[in-house]
Each structure stands twice: as structure tokens, then as C-alpha cells.
């Protein structure tokens, strides 16, 4: 079982809760050679409650490599990854957050990408993007739940942002 | 609908007039400026957008816009149409960005498309504004100074994407409103726009425009057949800071694919020179229309009377 701890910074910009949400990252310690049963995903914890991801169930229904690329399980045939990453140190990082950064559009991260002219991965999604692209893509294909709140319940702050706390709608078709 | 035809009408009549009054010497020069090399942009990948409207909600909050008629999680907005079903939702003074749903012709999954200001390299709104309310900032944003805006609405007519909206809420402070790329509150501080930060799918990728074009090509190369072979906004009207990738032809998801590659600058420059003339004749034109309409009305009501009068003669 994984131990979860949350690094949370105080929300500096009350107006930009969405970015603040990006700063909240759960650190999951995975004991060597042992997959966690559940993982708590806290990336959107400002507008949404954390997701307790049932890793064991998903490991039952899907090949590891579908989510973990070349790092875990059998990479799919013709995988581009193994051309460079066959047995090098990146294969030891299995957690999404080890490569997919929480703030892909921070000035520092973008600069680090641009000064490295040799860099191959110029188009790597951030952590939130990686989760949703992977999860939602598969859920859509498999007919699994795709509604936002089917995976994470919205917080009061989320209700406020979506204006779901507003007065009863007055019908919108006026223009 | 009405605005498009009005714009076309003006553009056509102006072009006709300008041909006589202006030599086309400035045009070659205008086409060489391609925006600031350090300018930022956003790559919108339509294949990633799921229509969650988190971007709309984030924009509303960041820009302190009024409460919408329907909450941002109500999918009923996707069924809203205007002008007799010919037009989907558009950006307004209360919503600087809107996401619309399209059903592609091949019957595949619906496609969602976010609309906002595209922050042109050479903005037609800027050139059309005769009080110089608009600025294209170094960071790539097209912003405006509402204090000098006189509400003439030239920019609404000039914009090839129909983005600037007019604020009717305040009669004493006429003002154009549109997406400002979160310039003051975020872009200038090196932060991504609120909508980008709020998008769960990374359908919106923020970065230097130059890098985004490379990323867009990379995506096409990596996933052959996923995208149609066009980056919308790379060349259109001289290039825009917000550029787009799509799996379905752009015209099927509400993009105008008939736009010129050259900046609208050249036409608008001509247009600009006629603005004083247009402004001068505007009241006359409108009172003309008004009288004409009045005349028709009266005439319709008067028919019997006229006949009677004539019969008495
Ligand atoms: S860039 Fe800012 S102002 Fe423009 S649509 Fe996004 S959140 Fe709204
Ligand atoms: S937040 Fe992203 S995925 Fe959601 S509607 Fe906006 S662009 Fe599309």
C-alpha cells in the first residue's frame, strides 16, 4: 500500500484557483517492485476532491504499458520509446509525475525546454494533461464514465467557479 | 449574420473606393512584419477538447465577468443557436470565450471548439481604430484601452473573426470588450492564461508562437492521419497567436477558410483613410434609412385615403 502525503502551497492568487490547483501534487512512494493498490490524485484538489484511483482494478483490465509507456510491462510492438530508452535510468521512473510536470507552462519549465536544442520531447503533456488524456481517452473508447464529476466530486470552490451556485437559470436563449 | 454582411458590405464598398483614391505602395511593406518573435501564443488541439467548458469558467472568474445565464456545466448551451439557427454562440461582452459543439459530416464524435480573440500578428482591429485604443504587446496580446475607446465599432467590423463585442450595458461608457490574453494579470507575470491553466485535457498549449508551430508539426508527424494537414492561424490574415489543429476540415467546425493569407492591414489602411468620410456621412445615411422606412410605413397606411382622395377629384 502506498503512503500518500500532500505538498500544498497556500493559494497566492485567489483569482487563479485553477493554477493554484496545479501546485498541489501528491507524492506517492512506490515500494520497489510492488504496485500500489490505490493512488490518491490531488492535482485538481482545489476545484475537485482528490481522486482515489483504483490502481489494482485498472491493472487487472489494462496492460501496464498503456499508461506507463516503456517503463512497466511489455511495450507495444514498434514502440518508439525503446529506441532510446532501453535500460536507461528513465525506465526506473514509473510514476507519471516523474516526467509529466505539474506546471508545464511555467516560465522556468518552458525556458528549460527551449534552451535544450537537442531535446526530443518538445511536446510532453503536463501532469494534469497526461492524466486526463490517458484516462478520458480510454474511458471514452471503453464506454467507462466520462463526466467530470463521475471521477471527482466538485468542491465548494469548484461550484463557485462553474457558477453552479448561482441563481436558478433564467433560460438562456436570449441574444 | 447581420454583422458579417455588414462587414462584407463595408469592405467591398471601401475597396471599391480605395482603388481610386490610394496607390497600393504600402502593401508590400505591410506583408513583411510577422509579429514579435518573442510573442506568446496558444495551440488549440480540437482533437483533445471534450467540451467541459472549464476554460469558460476560468475566464469568467479571471476577468471578473458577470454570472452567465446558465452555469458552466450546463450542456444546454451547445444547443443554442441564433439568427434562425444559422449561428452558434459567439463571444460577447459577458463571455470573452465560448466553446461550441459541431457534428462532423462523417458522423464521427462531436467536435468542440473554443472561440476567443486569436491575437493576430497584425490585428485588423488595431489598424481600424482611429483613436489608437489597441496595442499589440511584445508578449503577443492584443489589448485595448477602454478609456480612449469612443465606441465607434470599427474594430467589430474589421475583425475577420467577429470577436470584439460591444458593451451595451453602459450607455455612458461605450466600450468594446474581448479576450485580452489575460495580459495584465497573467501573461505579463509569465503565467499562462487562465483558460489554459484550467483546461484538464491540455487541449490548449501555451508557449512561444514559434515553438507552438514546431509542436503542431510534431503532433502531425507523430500521429499520421490524425490531423488534417493544416495549422489554422499559421498563415491566415498574416498569422495569429492562437493556432489550431483539427481532425476534421476546419470549415466543418466553424472556421472561415476563405480568409486571405496577407494581413488585413493593407485593406484596413485603405479603410482607415475613408473612416472620417464614413463617420461624416453615417448620420446622414441613417436618417436617410429612417426616412425611407417611415415613408414606406406611411404610404402603406395611406393607400385607401389616397384612393378616396383621388376618387373625389
Ligand atoms: S486568454 Fe484570458 S481573457 Fe482570453 S479567453 Fe483565456 S481566460 Fe479569457
Ligand atoms: S477546458 Fe479544455 S477541454 Fe474543456 S472545453 Fe475548454 S478547451 Fe475544451
Short mmCIF file of N, CA, C and O in Angstrom, two decimals, chain A residues 11-83:
data_model
loop_
_atom_site.label_atom_id
_atom_site.label_comp_id
_atom_site.label_asym_id
_atom_site.label_seq_id
_atom_site.Cartn_x
_atom_site.Cartn_y
_atom_site.Cartn_z
N UNK A 11 -2.67 29.15 -1.51
CA UNK A 11 -3.10 29.76 -2.76
C UNK A 11 -2.75 31.24 -2.76
O UNK A 11 -3.35 32.03 -2.05
N UNK A 12 -1.77 31.62 -3.53
CA UNK A 12 -1.33 33.02 -3.53
C UNK A 12 -2.29 33.91 -4.28
O UNK A 12 -2.53 35.04 -3.93
N UNK A 13 -2.84 33.42 -5.33
CA UNK A 13 -3.74 34.24 -6.14
C UNK A 13 -5.15 33.71 -5.99
O UNK A 13 -5.50 32.67 -6.54
N UNK A 14 -5.95 34.44 -5.24
CA UNK A 14 -7.32 33.98 -5.03
C UNK A 14 -8.05 33.86 -6.36
O UNK A 14 -8.93 33.05 -6.53
N UNK A 15 -7.68 34.68 -7.31
CA UNK A 15 -8.38 34.72 -8.57
C UNK A 15 -8.01 33.58 -9.48
O UNK A 15 -8.67 33.30 -10.45
N UNK A 16 -6.88 32.94 -9.20
CA UNK A 16 -6.40 31.94 -10.14
C UNK A 16 -6.34 30.57 -9.47
O UNK A 16 -5.31 29.93 -9.42
N UNK A 17 -7.49 30.15 -9.01
CA UNK A 17 -7.55 28.88 -8.29
C UNK A 17 -7.10 27.73 -9.17
O UNK A 17 -6.54 26.75 -8.70
N UNK A 18 -7.34 27.87 -10.45
CA UNK A 18 -7.01 26.75 -11.32
C UNK A 18 -5.52 26.50 -11.36
O UNK A 18 -5.06 25.37 -11.38
N UNK A 19 -4.75 27.58 -11.36
CA UNK A 19 -3.31 27.40 -11.35
C UNK A 19 -2.85 26.93 -10.00
O UNK A 19 -2.01 26.04 -9.89
N UNK A 20 -3.45 27.48 -8.98
CA UNK A 20 -3.12 27.04 -7.64
C UNK A 20 -3.33 25.54 -7.54
O UNK A 20 -2.55 24.82 -6.92
N UNK A 21 -4.37 25.08 -8.20
CA UNK A 21 -4.68 23.66 -8.16
C UNK A 21 -3.51 22.85 -8.72
O UNK A 21 -3.22 21.75 -8.26
N UNK A 22 -2.86 23.42 -9.71
CA UNK A 22 -1.75 22.71 -10.33
C UNK A 22 -0.57 22.51 -9.36
O UNK A 22 0.26 21.65 -9.56
N UNK A 23 -0.51 23.37 -8.36
CA UNK A 23 0.62 23.29 -7.45
C UNK A 23 0.48 22.16 -6.44
O UNK A 23 1.42 21.80 -5.75
N UNK A 24 -0.74 21.66 -6.34
CA UNK A 24 -0.99 20.63 -5.35
C UNK A 24 -0.67 19.26 -5.94
O UNK A 24 -1.37 18.77 -6.79
N UNK A 25 0.39 18.69 -5.51
CA UNK A 25 0.81 17.43 -6.10
C UNK A 25 0.97 16.39 -5.01
O UNK A 25 1.57 16.64 -3.98
N UNK A 26 0.43 15.27 -5.26
CA UNK A 26 0.59 14.18 -4.30
C UNK A 26 1.87 13.42 -4.60
O UNK A 26 2.17 13.11 -5.74
N UNK A 27 2.61 13.16 -3.57
CA UNK A 27 3.80 12.35 -3.75
C UNK A 27 3.47 10.92 -3.32
O UNK A 27 2.99 10.68 -2.23
N UNK A 28 3.64 10.02 -4.22
CA UNK A 28 3.32 8.62 -3.92
C UNK A 28 4.62 7.84 -3.89
O UNK A 28 5.38 7.84 -4.85
N UNK A 29 4.89 7.21 -2.78
CA UNK A 29 6.09 6.41 -2.68
C UNK A 29 5.74 4.97 -3.03
O UNK A 29 4.93 4.34 -2.37
N UNK A 30 6.32 4.49 -4.10
CA UNK A 30 6.01 3.14 -4.53
C UNK A 30 7.14 2.21 -4.09
O UNK A 30 8.27 2.37 -4.53
N UNK A 31 6.85 1.27 -3.21
CA UNK A 31 7.89 0.32 -2.82
C UNK A 31 8.38 -0.43 -4.06
O UNK A 31 7.59 -0.74 -4.94
N UNK A 32 9.69 -0.66 -4.12
CA UNK A 32 10.28 -1.27 -5.30
C UNK A 32 9.56 -2.57 -5.65
O UNK A 32 9.21 -3.36 -4.78
N UNK A 33 9.32 -2.73 -6.95
CA UNK A 33 8.73 -3.95 -7.49
C UNK A 33 7.38 -4.29 -6.88
O UNK A 33 6.98 -5.44 -6.81
N UNK A 34 6.67 -3.27 -6.42
CA UNK A 34 5.35 -3.55 -5.87
C UNK A 34 4.40 -2.42 -6.26
O UNK A 34 4.62 -1.28 -5.90
N UNK A 35 3.37 -2.74 -6.99
CA UNK A 35 2.45 -1.71 -7.44
C UNK A 35 1.47 -1.35 -6.34
O UNK A 35 1.05 -2.23 -5.58
N UNK A 36 1.13 -0.08 -6.24
CA UNK A 36 0.16 0.32 -5.21
C UNK A 36 -1.25 -0.11 -5.59
O UNK A 36 -1.57 -0.23 -6.77
N UNK A 37 -2.08 -0.37 -4.59
CA UNK A 37 -3.47 -0.71 -4.87
C UNK A 37 -4.28 0.52 -5.22
O UNK A 37 -5.10 0.51 -6.11
N UNK A 38 -4.04 1.59 -4.46
CA UNK A 38 -4.73 2.85 -4.77
C UNK A 38 -3.72 3.98 -4.77
O UNK A 38 -2.68 3.90 -4.11
N UNK A 39 -4.03 5.00 -5.55
CA UNK A 39 -3.18 6.18 -5.59
C UNK A 39 -4.10 7.38 -5.46
O UNK A 39 -5.12 7.46 -6.15
N UNK A 40 -3.76 8.28 -4.56
CA UNK A 40 -4.59 9.47 -4.42
C UNK A 40 -4.06 10.57 -5.32
O UNK A 40 -2.91 10.98 -5.21
N UNK A 41 -4.91 11.01 -6.24
CA UNK A 41 -4.51 12.04 -7.20
C UNK A 41 -5.07 13.37 -6.74
O UNK A 41 -6.27 13.56 -6.68
N UNK A 42 -4.14 14.28 -6.45
CA UNK A 42 -4.54 15.54 -5.83
C UNK A 42 -4.38 16.75 -6.73
O UNK A 42 -4.51 17.87 -6.27
N UNK A 43 -4.07 16.51 -7.99
CA UNK A 43 -3.70 17.63 -8.85
C UNK A 43 -4.77 18.72 -8.91
O UNK A 43 -4.47 19.90 -8.91
N UNK A 44 -6.04 18.30 -8.95
CA UNK A 44 -7.11 19.29 -9.08
C UNK A 44 -7.81 19.54 -7.75
O UNK A 44 -8.95 19.98 -7.72
N UNK A 45 -7.12 19.27 -6.67
CA UNK A 45 -7.80 19.22 -5.38
C UNK A 45 -8.42 20.55 -4.95
O UNK A 45 -9.14 20.59 -3.97
N UNK A 46 -8.17 21.61 -5.67
CA UNK A 46 -8.78 22.88 -5.30
C UNK A 46 -10.25 22.94 -5.75
O UNK A 46 -11.12 23.30 -4.98
N UNK A 47 -10.48 22.61 -7.00
CA UNK A 47 -11.84 22.67 -7.53
C UNK A 47 -12.57 21.34 -7.41
O UNK A 47 -13.79 21.29 -7.48
N UNK A 48 -11.80 20.29 -7.27
CA UNK A 48 -12.38 18.95 -7.15
C UNK A 48 -11.75 18.23 -5.97
O UNK A 48 -10.60 18.48 -5.63
N UNK A 49 -12.51 17.31 -5.39
CA UNK A 49 -11.97 16.45 -4.33
C UNK A 49 -10.90 15.54 -4.95
O UNK A 49 -10.97 15.25 -6.15
N UNK A 50 -9.94 15.10 -4.13
CA UNK A 50 -8.94 14.19 -4.66
C UNK A 50 -9.59 12.91 -5.20
O UNK A 50 -10.66 12.52 -4.74
N UNK A 51 -8.95 12.31 -6.19
CA UNK A 51 -9.44 11.06 -6.75
C UNK A 51 -8.66 9.92 -6.11
O UNK A 51 -7.43 9.95 -6.10
N UNK A 52 -9.38 8.97 -5.56
CA UNK A 52 -8.68 7.77 -5.10
C UNK A 52 -8.74 6.77 -6.25
O UNK A 52 -9.77 6.17 -6.54
N UNK A 53 -7.61 6.67 -6.94
CA UNK A 53 -7.54 5.88 -8.17
C UNK A 53 -7.34 4.41 -7.83
O UNK A 53 -6.39 4.06 -7.13
N UNK A 54 -8.23 3.58 -8.30
CA UNK A 54 -8.15 2.14 -8.02
C UNK A 54 -7.15 1.51 -8.98
O UNK A 54 -7.51 0.99 -10.04
N UNK A 55 -5.90 1.58 -8.58
CA UNK A 55 -4.82 1.10 -9.46
C UNK A 55 -4.92 -0.40 -9.69
O UNK A 55 -4.72 -0.88 -10.81
N UNK A 56 -5.27 -1.14 -8.63
CA UNK A 56 -5.34 -2.60 -8.74
C UNK A 56 -6.37 -3.01 -9.79
O UNK A 56 -6.11 -3.86 -10.64
N UNK A 57 -7.52 -2.38 -9.75
CA UNK A 57 -8.57 -2.72 -10.70
C UNK A 57 -8.12 -2.40 -12.14
O UNK A 57 -8.29 -3.21 -13.04
N UNK A 58 -7.50 -1.21 -12.30
CA UNK A 58 -7.07 -0.84 -13.65
C UNK A 58 -5.94 -1.75 -14.15
O UNK A 58 -5.85 -2.02 -15.34
N UNK A 59 -5.09 -2.20 -13.22
CA UNK A 59 -4.01 -3.10 -13.62
C UNK A 59 -4.57 -4.44 -14.07
O UNK A 59 -3.96 -5.15 -14.87
N UNK A 60 -5.75 -4.78 -13.57
CA UNK A 60 -6.41 -6.01 -13.99
C UNK A 60 -6.95 -5.92 -15.41
O UNK A 60 -6.94 -6.91 -16.13
N UNK A 61 -7.45 -4.77 -15.77
CA UNK A 61 -8.14 -4.67 -17.06
C UNK A 61 -7.27 -4.14 -18.19
O UNK A 61 -7.66 -4.20 -19.35
N UNK A 62 -6.10 -3.58 -17.87
CA UNK A 62 -5.29 -2.99 -18.95
C UNK A 62 -3.83 -3.40 -18.82
O UNK A 62 -3.34 -3.68 -17.73
N UNK A 63 -3.15 -3.43 -19.95
CA UNK A 63 -1.70 -3.67 -19.96
C UNK A 63 -1.01 -2.49 -19.28
O UNK A 63 -1.39 -1.33 -19.50
N UNK A 64 0.01 -2.77 -18.49
CA UNK A 64 0.73 -1.70 -17.79
C UNK A 64 1.24 -0.63 -18.75
O UNK A 64 1.18 0.57 -18.48
N UNK A 65 1.76 -1.10 -19.90
CA UNK A 65 2.44 -0.18 -20.82
C UNK A 65 1.48 0.85 -21.43
O UNK A 65 1.93 1.88 -21.94
N UNK A 66 0.17 0.57 -21.37
CA UNK A 66 -0.77 1.54 -21.93
C UNK A 66 -0.62 2.88 -21.22
O UNK A 66 -0.66 3.94 -21.84
N UNK A 67 -0.42 2.84 -19.91
CA UNK A 67 -0.22 4.09 -19.17
C UNK A 67 1.25 4.37 -18.90
O UNK A 67 1.67 5.52 -18.87
N UNK A 68 2.02 3.32 -18.69
CA UNK A 68 3.39 3.52 -18.22
C UNK A 68 4.43 3.51 -19.35
O UNK A 68 5.63 3.39 -19.08
N UNK A 69 4.00 3.62 -20.58
CA UNK A 69 4.93 3.60 -21.71
C UNK A 69 5.90 2.43 -21.60
O UNK A 69 5.48 1.32 -21.32
N UNK A 70 7.20 2.76 -21.75
CA UNK A 70 8.19 1.67 -21.77
C UNK A 70 8.65 1.27 -20.38
O UNK A 70 9.46 0.36 -20.24
N UNK A 71 8.15 1.96 -19.34
CA UNK A 71 8.76 1.75 -18.02
C UNK A 71 8.25 0.51 -17.30
O UNK A 71 8.90 0.01 -16.39
N UNK A 72 7.08 0.05 -17.64
CA UNK A 72 6.49 -1.08 -16.91
C UNK A 72 5.82 -2.01 -17.91
O UNK A 72 5.17 -1.54 -18.84
N UNK A 73 5.95 -3.31 -17.70
CA UNK A 73 5.27 -4.28 -18.54
C UNK A 73 5.90 -4.35 -19.92
O UNK A 73 7.04 -3.92 -20.14
N UNK A 74 5.14 -4.85 -20.86
CA UNK A 74 5.65 -5.11 -22.20
C UNK A 74 5.27 -3.96 -23.13
O UNK A 74 4.09 -3.78 -23.42
N UNK A 75 6.25 -3.17 -23.60
CA UNK A 75 5.88 -2.08 -24.51
C UNK A 75 5.26 -2.65 -25.78
O UNK A 75 5.65 -3.73 -26.21
N UNK A 76 4.31 -1.89 -26.33
CA UNK A 76 3.66 -2.38 -27.54
C UNK A 76 4.68 -2.50 -28.69
O UNK A 76 5.70 -1.81 -28.69
N UNK A 77 4.38 -3.37 -29.62
CA UNK A 77 5.29 -3.60 -30.74
C UNK A 77 5.51 -2.30 -31.50
O UNK A 77 4.58 -1.53 -31.72
N UNK A 78 6.73 -2.04 -31.89
CA UNK A 78 7.06 -0.84 -32.66
C UNK A 78 7.09 0.42 -31.82
O UNK A 78 7.07 1.53 -32.35
N UNK A 79 7.12 0.26 -30.51
CA UNK A 79 7.15 1.44 -29.63
C UNK A 79 8.37 2.29 -29.92
O UNK A 79 9.50 1.79 -30.00
N UNK A 80 8.14 3.59 -30.08
CA UNK A 80 9.26 4.50 -30.32
C UNK A 80 10.17 4.59 -29.10
O UNK A 80 11.35 4.80 -29.21
N UNK A 81 9.54 4.46 -27.92
CA UNK A 81 10.27 4.74 -26.68
C UNK A 81 11.55 3.91 -26.56
O UNK A 81 12.60 4.41 -26.19
N UNK A 82 11.41 2.60 -26.87
CA UNK A 82 12.53 1.70 -26.58
C UNK A 82 13.76 1.98 -27.45
O UNK A 82 14.86 1.55 -27.12
N UNK A 83 13.57 2.69 -28.54
CA UNK A 83 14.74 3.00 -29.37
C UNK A 83 15.79 3.75 -28.56
O UNK A 83 16.98 3.56 -28.74
#
